[in-house]
Amino acid sequence: QQAIAKYGEAEIIPADMPCYRRAFEGILDSLEQISPLVEGSNLGCAYLGLNGLEGIYPDLASLTDAVRKAIPVVYEARMGIAEGKFIAYLAALYSEAGKCRILKGDIEAFLRDISCDALPVSQRNKKKLHDFGLHTLGQAAQLPPGPLQAQLGYEGKRIGELAA
């Protein structure tokens, strides 16, 4: 709307979702050459299981290099390694393009200042968190699970688990 208002000659081009899905499927196929455990989450987000890859990739640099080569440069891959998908997702989200962020040790310090908007929950519940004054995962993690679940239902329980 703003682009059309500012640039009247702008033309809206609808997203070619089938094309995007085919491109993503191709990336997933390439990633399966690196690890047999590949899971395509949302469009543009993939998880790789790293267990057992030590014999193929002697160090982390060679593994991340293989992943980088499997993804066309135009996509500026961001990689994250951590225990669990959510933490790995956040590590990737907050890494530089083409880089890999490894999270181990004091993960709570990393999570403390991350916005609740990064949570994989409904927009409605994200808004409620902000309305309650809970803007970061660190703030959400300080609450016992009961009140979160009472206010936000099943997602409240999940929020508490992910924030902790």
Short mmCIF file of N, CA, C and O in Angstrom, two decimals, residues 71-162:
data_model
loop_
_atom_site.label_atom_id
_atom_site.label_comp_id
_atom_site.label_asym_id
_atom_site.label_seq_id
_atom_site.Cartn_x
_atom_site.Cartn_y
_atom_site.Cartn_z
N ILE A 71 23.71 -24.57 -0.68
CA ILE A 71 22.68 -23.54 -0.77
C ILE A 71 23.17 -22.43 -1.70
O ILE A 71 24.24 -21.86 -1.46
N PRO A 72 22.42 -22.11 -2.74
CA PRO A 72 22.86 -21.04 -3.64
C PRO A 72 23.13 -19.74 -2.87
O PRO A 72 22.37 -19.37 -1.96
N VAL A 73 24.21 -19.05 -3.25
CA VAL A 73 24.63 -17.84 -2.52
C VAL A 73 23.56 -16.76 -2.44
O VAL A 73 23.54 -16.01 -1.48
N VAL A 74 22.70 -16.72 -3.40
CA VAL A 74 21.67 -15.69 -3.42
C VAL A 74 20.78 -15.75 -2.16
O VAL A 74 20.21 -14.76 -1.76
N TYR A 75 20.72 -16.91 -1.51
CA TYR A 75 19.88 -17.06 -0.32
C TYR A 75 20.57 -16.64 0.97
O TYR A 75 19.92 -16.57 2.00
N GLU A 76 21.85 -16.38 0.95
CA GLU A 76 22.58 -15.92 2.14
C GLU A 76 22.22 -16.75 3.38
O GLU A 76 21.63 -16.25 4.33
N ALA A 77 22.59 -18.01 3.34
CA ALA A 77 22.27 -18.94 4.42
C ALA A 77 22.81 -18.46 5.76
O ALA A 77 23.90 -17.91 5.86
N ARG A 78 22.03 -18.68 6.77
CA ARG A 78 22.43 -18.43 8.16
C ARG A 78 22.34 -19.77 8.87
O ARG A 78 21.34 -20.47 8.72
N MET A 79 23.36 -20.12 9.62
CA MET A 79 23.39 -21.43 10.26
C MET A 79 23.54 -21.29 11.77
O MET A 79 24.21 -20.39 12.25
N GLY A 80 22.91 -22.22 12.47
CA GLY A 80 23.02 -22.27 13.91
C GLY A 80 23.12 -23.70 14.38
O GLY A 80 22.47 -24.59 13.83
N ILE A 81 23.97 -23.93 15.35
CA ILE A 81 24.13 -25.26 15.93
C ILE A 81 23.90 -25.14 17.43
O ILE A 81 24.50 -24.29 18.10
N ALA A 82 23.00 -25.99 17.94
CA ALA A 82 22.69 -25.99 19.37
C ALA A 82 21.95 -27.28 19.70
O ALA A 82 21.56 -28.02 18.81
N GLU A 83 21.77 -27.51 20.99
CA GLU A 83 20.95 -28.63 21.44
C GLU A 83 19.49 -28.24 21.26
O GLU A 83 19.01 -27.34 21.93
N GLY A 84 18.81 -28.87 20.37
CA GLY A 84 17.40 -28.58 20.16
C GLY A 84 17.16 -27.64 18.99
O GLY A 84 17.96 -26.76 18.70
N LYS A 85 16.03 -27.86 18.34
CA LYS A 85 15.71 -27.10 17.13
C LYS A 85 15.47 -25.62 17.40
O LYS A 85 15.91 -24.78 16.63
N PHE A 86 14.74 -25.30 18.45
CA PHE A 86 14.41 -23.89 18.69
C PHE A 86 15.66 -23.07 18.95
O PHE A 86 15.83 -21.99 18.38
N ILE A 87 16.57 -23.58 19.76
CA ILE A 87 17.79 -22.85 20.07
C ILE A 87 18.66 -22.77 18.81
O ILE A 87 19.26 -21.72 18.52
N ALA A 88 18.72 -23.84 18.03
CA ALA A 88 19.48 -23.80 16.77
C ALA A 88 18.87 -22.78 15.81
O ALA A 88 19.59 -22.05 15.13
N TYR A 89 17.55 -22.73 15.77
CA TYR A 89 16.87 -21.73 14.92
C TYR A 89 17.26 -20.32 15.34
O TYR A 89 17.58 -19.48 14.50
N LEU A 90 17.21 -20.04 16.64
CA LEU A 90 17.58 -18.71 17.12
C LEU A 90 19.05 -18.40 16.84
O LEU A 90 19.39 -17.28 16.49
N ALA A 91 19.91 -19.41 17.01
CA ALA A 91 21.33 -19.21 16.72
C ALA A 91 21.50 -18.81 15.26
O ALA A 91 22.26 -17.89 14.93
N ALA A 92 20.77 -19.49 14.36
CA ALA A 92 20.85 -19.15 12.94
C ALA A 92 20.25 -17.77 12.67
O ALA A 92 20.82 -16.97 11.93
N LEU A 93 19.13 -17.50 13.28
CA LEU A 93 18.45 -16.22 13.08
C LEU A 93 19.34 -15.04 13.47
O LEU A 93 19.32 -14.00 12.82
N TYR A 94 20.13 -15.23 14.51
CA TYR A 94 21.00 -14.16 15.00
C TYR A 94 22.46 -14.33 14.58
O TYR A 94 23.35 -13.77 15.19
N SER A 95 22.69 -15.09 13.53
CA SER A 95 24.04 -15.20 12.98
C SER A 95 24.15 -14.30 11.77
O SER A 95 23.14 -13.81 11.25
N GLU A 96 25.36 -14.09 11.31
CA GLU A 96 25.57 -13.29 10.10
C GLU A 96 25.33 -14.17 8.88
O GLU A 96 25.51 -15.38 8.94
N ALA A 97 24.95 -13.54 7.78
CA ALA A 97 24.73 -14.29 6.54
C ALA A 97 26.02 -15.02 6.16
O ALA A 97 27.11 -14.45 6.21
N GLY A 98 25.87 -16.30 5.83
CA GLY A 98 27.01 -17.12 5.43
C GLY A 98 27.84 -17.63 6.60
O GLY A 98 28.81 -18.34 6.40
N LYS A 99 27.44 -17.32 7.81
CA LYS A 99 28.19 -17.74 9.00
C LYS A 99 27.39 -18.75 9.81
O LYS A 99 26.20 -18.92 9.62
N CYS A 100 28.08 -19.38 10.74
CA CYS A 100 27.46 -20.35 11.63
C CYS A 100 27.68 -19.91 13.07
O CYS A 100 28.80 -19.61 13.47
N ARG A 101 26.62 -19.86 13.83
CA ARG A 101 26.71 -19.52 15.26
C ARG A 101 26.48 -20.79 16.06
O ARG A 101 25.49 -21.48 15.86
N ILE A 102 27.40 -21.07 16.95
CA ILE A 102 27.31 -22.27 17.79
C ILE A 102 26.95 -21.83 19.19
O ILE A 102 27.63 -20.97 19.77
N LEU A 103 25.89 -22.41 19.73
CA LEU A 103 25.47 -22.09 21.10
C LEU A 103 25.69 -23.30 21.99
O LEU A 103 25.14 -24.37 21.75
N LYS A 104 26.51 -23.10 22.99
CA LYS A 104 26.68 -24.10 24.03
C LYS A 104 27.07 -23.36 25.29
O LYS A 104 27.41 -22.19 25.25
N GLY A 105 26.99 -24.02 26.39
CA GLY A 105 27.32 -23.36 27.65
C GLY A 105 26.13 -22.55 28.15
O GLY A 105 25.03 -23.06 28.27
N ASP A 106 26.35 -21.26 28.42
CA ASP A 106 25.33 -20.39 29.01
C ASP A 106 24.34 -19.91 27.95
O ASP A 106 24.45 -18.79 27.45
N ILE A 107 23.39 -20.74 27.64
CA ILE A 107 22.40 -20.39 26.62
C ILE A 107 21.41 -19.37 27.18
O ILE A 107 20.88 -18.55 26.44
N GLU A 108 21.18 -19.39 28.47
CA GLU A 108 20.26 -18.43 29.08
C GLU A 108 20.69 -17.00 28.80
O GLU A 108 19.85 -16.13 28.56
N ALA A 109 21.98 -16.73 28.82
CA ALA A 109 22.47 -15.38 28.54
C ALA A 109 22.13 -14.97 27.11
O ALA A 109 21.78 -13.82 26.85
N PHE A 110 22.23 -15.91 26.18
CA PHE A 110 21.89 -15.62 24.78
C PHE A 110 20.40 -15.34 24.64
O PHE A 110 19.98 -14.40 23.97
N LEU A 111 19.57 -16.16 25.29
CA LEU A 111 18.12 -16.04 25.16
C LEU A 111 17.55 -14.81 25.86
O LEU A 111 16.51 -14.30 25.45
N ARG A 112 18.20 -14.36 26.90
CA ARG A 112 17.67 -13.33 27.78
C ARG A 112 17.08 -12.13 27.03
O ARG A 112 15.99 -11.66 27.36
N ASP A 113 17.77 -11.62 26.02
CA ASP A 113 17.34 -10.38 25.36
C ASP A 113 16.64 -10.59 24.02
O ASP A 113 16.34 -9.63 23.33
N ILE A 114 16.38 -11.83 23.66
CA ILE A 114 15.71 -12.09 22.39
C ILE A 114 14.22 -11.79 22.54
O ILE A 114 13.59 -12.16 23.52
N SER A 115 13.67 -11.11 21.54
CA SER A 115 12.27 -10.72 21.57
C SER A 115 11.35 -11.94 21.57
O SER A 115 11.62 -12.95 20.92
N CYS A 116 10.25 -11.80 22.27
CA CYS A 116 9.22 -12.85 22.27
C CYS A 116 8.63 -13.04 20.87
O CYS A 116 8.00 -14.05 20.60
N ASP A 117 8.86 -12.09 19.99
CA ASP A 117 8.36 -12.22 18.62
C ASP A 117 9.02 -13.37 17.88
O ASP A 117 8.51 -13.82 16.85
N ALA A 118 10.15 -13.87 18.37
CA ALA A 118 10.84 -14.99 17.74
C ALA A 118 10.19 -16.33 18.09
O ALA A 118 10.52 -17.35 17.48
N LEU A 119 9.28 -16.34 19.02
CA LEU A 119 8.62 -17.59 19.43
C LEU A 119 7.72 -18.13 18.33
O LEU A 119 7.02 -17.36 17.66
N PRO A 120 7.70 -19.45 18.13
CA PRO A 120 6.83 -20.05 17.12
C PRO A 120 5.41 -20.26 17.67
O PRO A 120 4.94 -21.39 17.82
N VAL A 121 4.76 -19.15 17.99
CA VAL A 121 3.39 -19.19 18.50
C VAL A 121 2.55 -18.19 17.73
O VAL A 121 3.06 -17.40 16.93
N SER A 122 1.26 -18.18 17.99
CA SER A 122 0.34 -17.31 17.25
C SER A 122 0.64 -15.83 17.51
O SER A 122 1.15 -15.47 18.57
N GLN A 123 0.28 -15.02 16.53
CA GLN A 123 0.44 -13.56 16.67
C GLN A 123 -0.39 -13.06 17.84
O GLN A 123 0.03 -12.15 18.55
N ARG A 124 -1.54 -13.66 18.04
CA ARG A 124 -2.42 -13.25 19.14
C ARG A 124 -1.70 -13.39 20.48
O ARG A 124 -1.72 -12.49 21.31
N ASN A 125 -1.04 -14.53 20.68
CA ASN A 125 -0.35 -14.74 21.95
C ASN A 125 0.92 -13.90 22.06
O ASN A 125 1.30 -13.50 23.15
N LYS A 126 1.59 -13.63 20.95
CA LYS A 126 2.74 -12.72 20.99
C LYS A 126 2.29 -11.34 21.45
O LYS A 126 2.94 -10.69 22.26
N LYS A 127 1.15 -10.89 20.91
CA LYS A 127 0.61 -9.59 21.31
C LYS A 127 0.26 -9.58 22.79
O LYS A 127 0.54 -8.62 23.51
N LYS A 128 -0.35 -10.68 23.26
CA LYS A 128 -0.70 -10.78 24.69
C LYS A 128 0.55 -10.69 25.56
O LYS A 128 0.54 -10.03 26.60
N LEU A 129 1.62 -11.37 25.15
CA LEU A 129 2.87 -11.30 25.91
C LEU A 129 3.32 -9.85 26.05
O LEU A 129 3.68 -9.40 27.14
N HIS A 130 3.31 -9.13 24.94
CA HIS A 130 3.72 -7.72 24.98
C HIS A 130 2.77 -6.89 25.84
O HIS A 130 3.21 -6.02 26.59
N ASP A 131 1.47 -7.19 25.73
CA ASP A 131 0.48 -6.48 26.56
C ASP A 131 0.73 -6.70 28.05
O ASP A 131 0.49 -5.83 28.87
N PHE A 132 1.23 -7.90 28.40
CA PHE A 132 1.56 -8.22 29.79
C PHE A 132 2.91 -7.65 30.21
O PHE A 132 3.35 -7.85 31.34
N GLY A 133 3.61 -6.98 29.28
CA GLY A 133 4.93 -6.42 29.59
C GLY A 133 6.05 -7.43 29.45
O GLY A 133 7.16 -7.19 29.93
N LEU A 134 5.78 -8.54 28.80
CA LEU A 134 6.80 -9.56 28.57
C LEU A 134 7.30 -9.41 27.13
O LEU A 134 6.66 -9.88 26.20
N HIS A 135 8.42 -8.74 26.98
CA HIS A 135 8.93 -8.44 25.65
C HIS A 135 10.08 -9.34 25.23
O HIS A 135 10.39 -9.44 24.05
N THR A 136 10.73 -9.99 26.19
CA THR A 136 11.88 -10.83 25.88
C THR A 136 11.69 -12.25 26.42
O THR A 136 10.89 -12.47 27.33
N LEU A 137 12.47 -13.17 25.86
CA LEU A 137 12.41 -14.55 26.36
C LEU A 137 12.87 -14.62 27.81
O LEU A 137 12.36 -15.43 28.58
N GLY A 138 13.81 -13.78 28.17
CA GLY A 138 14.29 -13.75 29.56
C GLY A 138 13.17 -13.40 30.53
O GLY A 138 13.06 -13.99 31.60
N GLN A 139 12.35 -12.44 30.15
CA GLN A 139 11.22 -12.07 31.00
C GLN A 139 10.21 -13.20 31.08
O GLN A 139 9.68 -13.50 32.16
N ALA A 140 9.93 -13.85 29.96
CA ALA A 140 8.97 -14.96 29.95
C ALA A 140 9.50 -16.14 30.76
O ALA A 140 8.73 -16.84 31.42
N ALA A 141 10.81 -16.36 30.72
CA ALA A 141 11.41 -17.49 31.42
C ALA A 141 11.31 -17.34 32.93
O ALA A 141 11.38 -18.33 33.66
N GLN A 142 11.16 -16.12 33.42
CA GLN A 142 11.10 -15.89 34.87
C GLN A 142 9.75 -16.29 35.47
O GLN A 142 9.65 -16.45 36.67
N LEU A 143 8.75 -16.46 34.62
CA LEU A 143 7.43 -16.81 35.12
C LEU A 143 7.29 -18.31 35.28
O LEU A 143 7.79 -19.07 34.45
N PRO A 144 6.56 -18.76 36.31
CA PRO A 144 6.26 -20.19 36.40
C PRO A 144 5.32 -20.57 35.26
O PRO A 144 4.56 -19.73 34.75
N PRO A 145 5.33 -21.83 34.83
CA PRO A 145 4.51 -22.23 33.69
C PRO A 145 3.00 -22.09 33.91
O PRO A 145 2.26 -21.84 32.97
N GLY A 146 2.55 -22.19 35.14
CA GLY A 146 1.11 -22.12 35.43
C GLY A 146 0.44 -20.85 34.92
O GLY A 146 -0.55 -20.92 34.18
N PRO A 147 0.93 -19.67 35.31
CA PRO A 147 0.29 -18.44 34.84
C PRO A 147 0.33 -18.27 33.32
O PRO A 147 -0.64 -17.80 32.73
N LEU A 148 1.44 -18.67 32.70
CA LEU A 148 1.51 -18.57 31.24
C LEU A 148 0.45 -19.45 30.59
O LEU A 148 -0.24 -19.04 29.66
N GLN A 149 0.31 -20.68 31.11
CA GLN A 149 -0.67 -21.59 30.54
C GLN A 149 -2.09 -21.11 30.83
O GLN A 149 -2.97 -21.22 29.97
N ALA A 150 -2.30 -20.55 32.00
CA ALA A 150 -3.64 -20.05 32.34
C ALA A 150 -4.06 -18.91 31.42
O ALA A 150 -5.22 -18.83 31.00
N GLN A 151 -3.13 -18.06 31.07
CA GLN A 151 -3.45 -16.91 30.22
C GLN A 151 -3.43 -17.22 28.73
O GLN A 151 -4.17 -16.63 27.96
N LEU A 152 -2.55 -18.14 28.32
CA LEU A 152 -2.32 -18.35 26.89
C LEU A 152 -2.63 -19.76 26.41
O LEU A 152 -2.36 -20.10 25.26
N GLY A 153 -3.15 -20.59 27.28
CA GLY A 153 -3.52 -21.95 26.90
C GLY A 153 -2.30 -22.82 26.61
O GLY A 153 -1.24 -22.63 27.19
N TYR A 154 -2.49 -23.77 25.68
CA TYR A 154 -1.41 -24.70 25.35
C TYR A 154 -0.14 -23.96 24.93
O TYR A 154 0.96 -24.34 25.32
N GLU A 155 -0.30 -22.90 24.15
CA GLU A 155 0.88 -22.15 23.71
C GLU A 155 1.61 -21.50 24.89
O GLU A 155 2.81 -21.31 24.84
N GLY A 156 0.88 -21.19 25.95
CA GLY A 156 1.52 -20.62 27.14
C GLY A 156 2.50 -21.60 27.75
O GLY A 156 3.60 -21.23 28.16
N LYS A 157 2.09 -22.86 27.80
CA LYS A 157 2.98 -23.90 28.31
C LYS A 157 4.21 -24.00 27.41
O LYS A 157 5.35 -24.07 27.90
N ARG A 158 3.99 -23.98 26.11
CA ARG A 158 5.11 -24.08 25.15
C ARG A 158 6.03 -22.88 25.26
O ARG A 158 7.25 -23.02 25.20
N ILE A 159 5.47 -21.69 25.44
CA ILE A 159 6.27 -20.48 25.60
C ILE A 159 7.20 -20.63 26.80
O ILE A 159 8.38 -20.32 26.74
N GLY A 160 6.63 -21.10 27.90
CA GLY A 160 7.43 -21.28 29.11
C GLY A 160 8.57 -22.27 28.89
O GLY A 160 9.70 -22.02 29.32
N GLU A 161 8.28 -23.36 28.21
CA GLU A 161 9.31 -24.38 27.95
C GLU A 161 10.40 -23.84 27.03
O GLU A 161 11.59 -24.04 27.27
N LEU A 162 10.01 -23.15 25.97
CA LEU A 162 10.99 -22.64 25.01
C LEU A 162 11.82 -21.51 25.62
O LEU A 162 13.02 -21.43 25.39
#
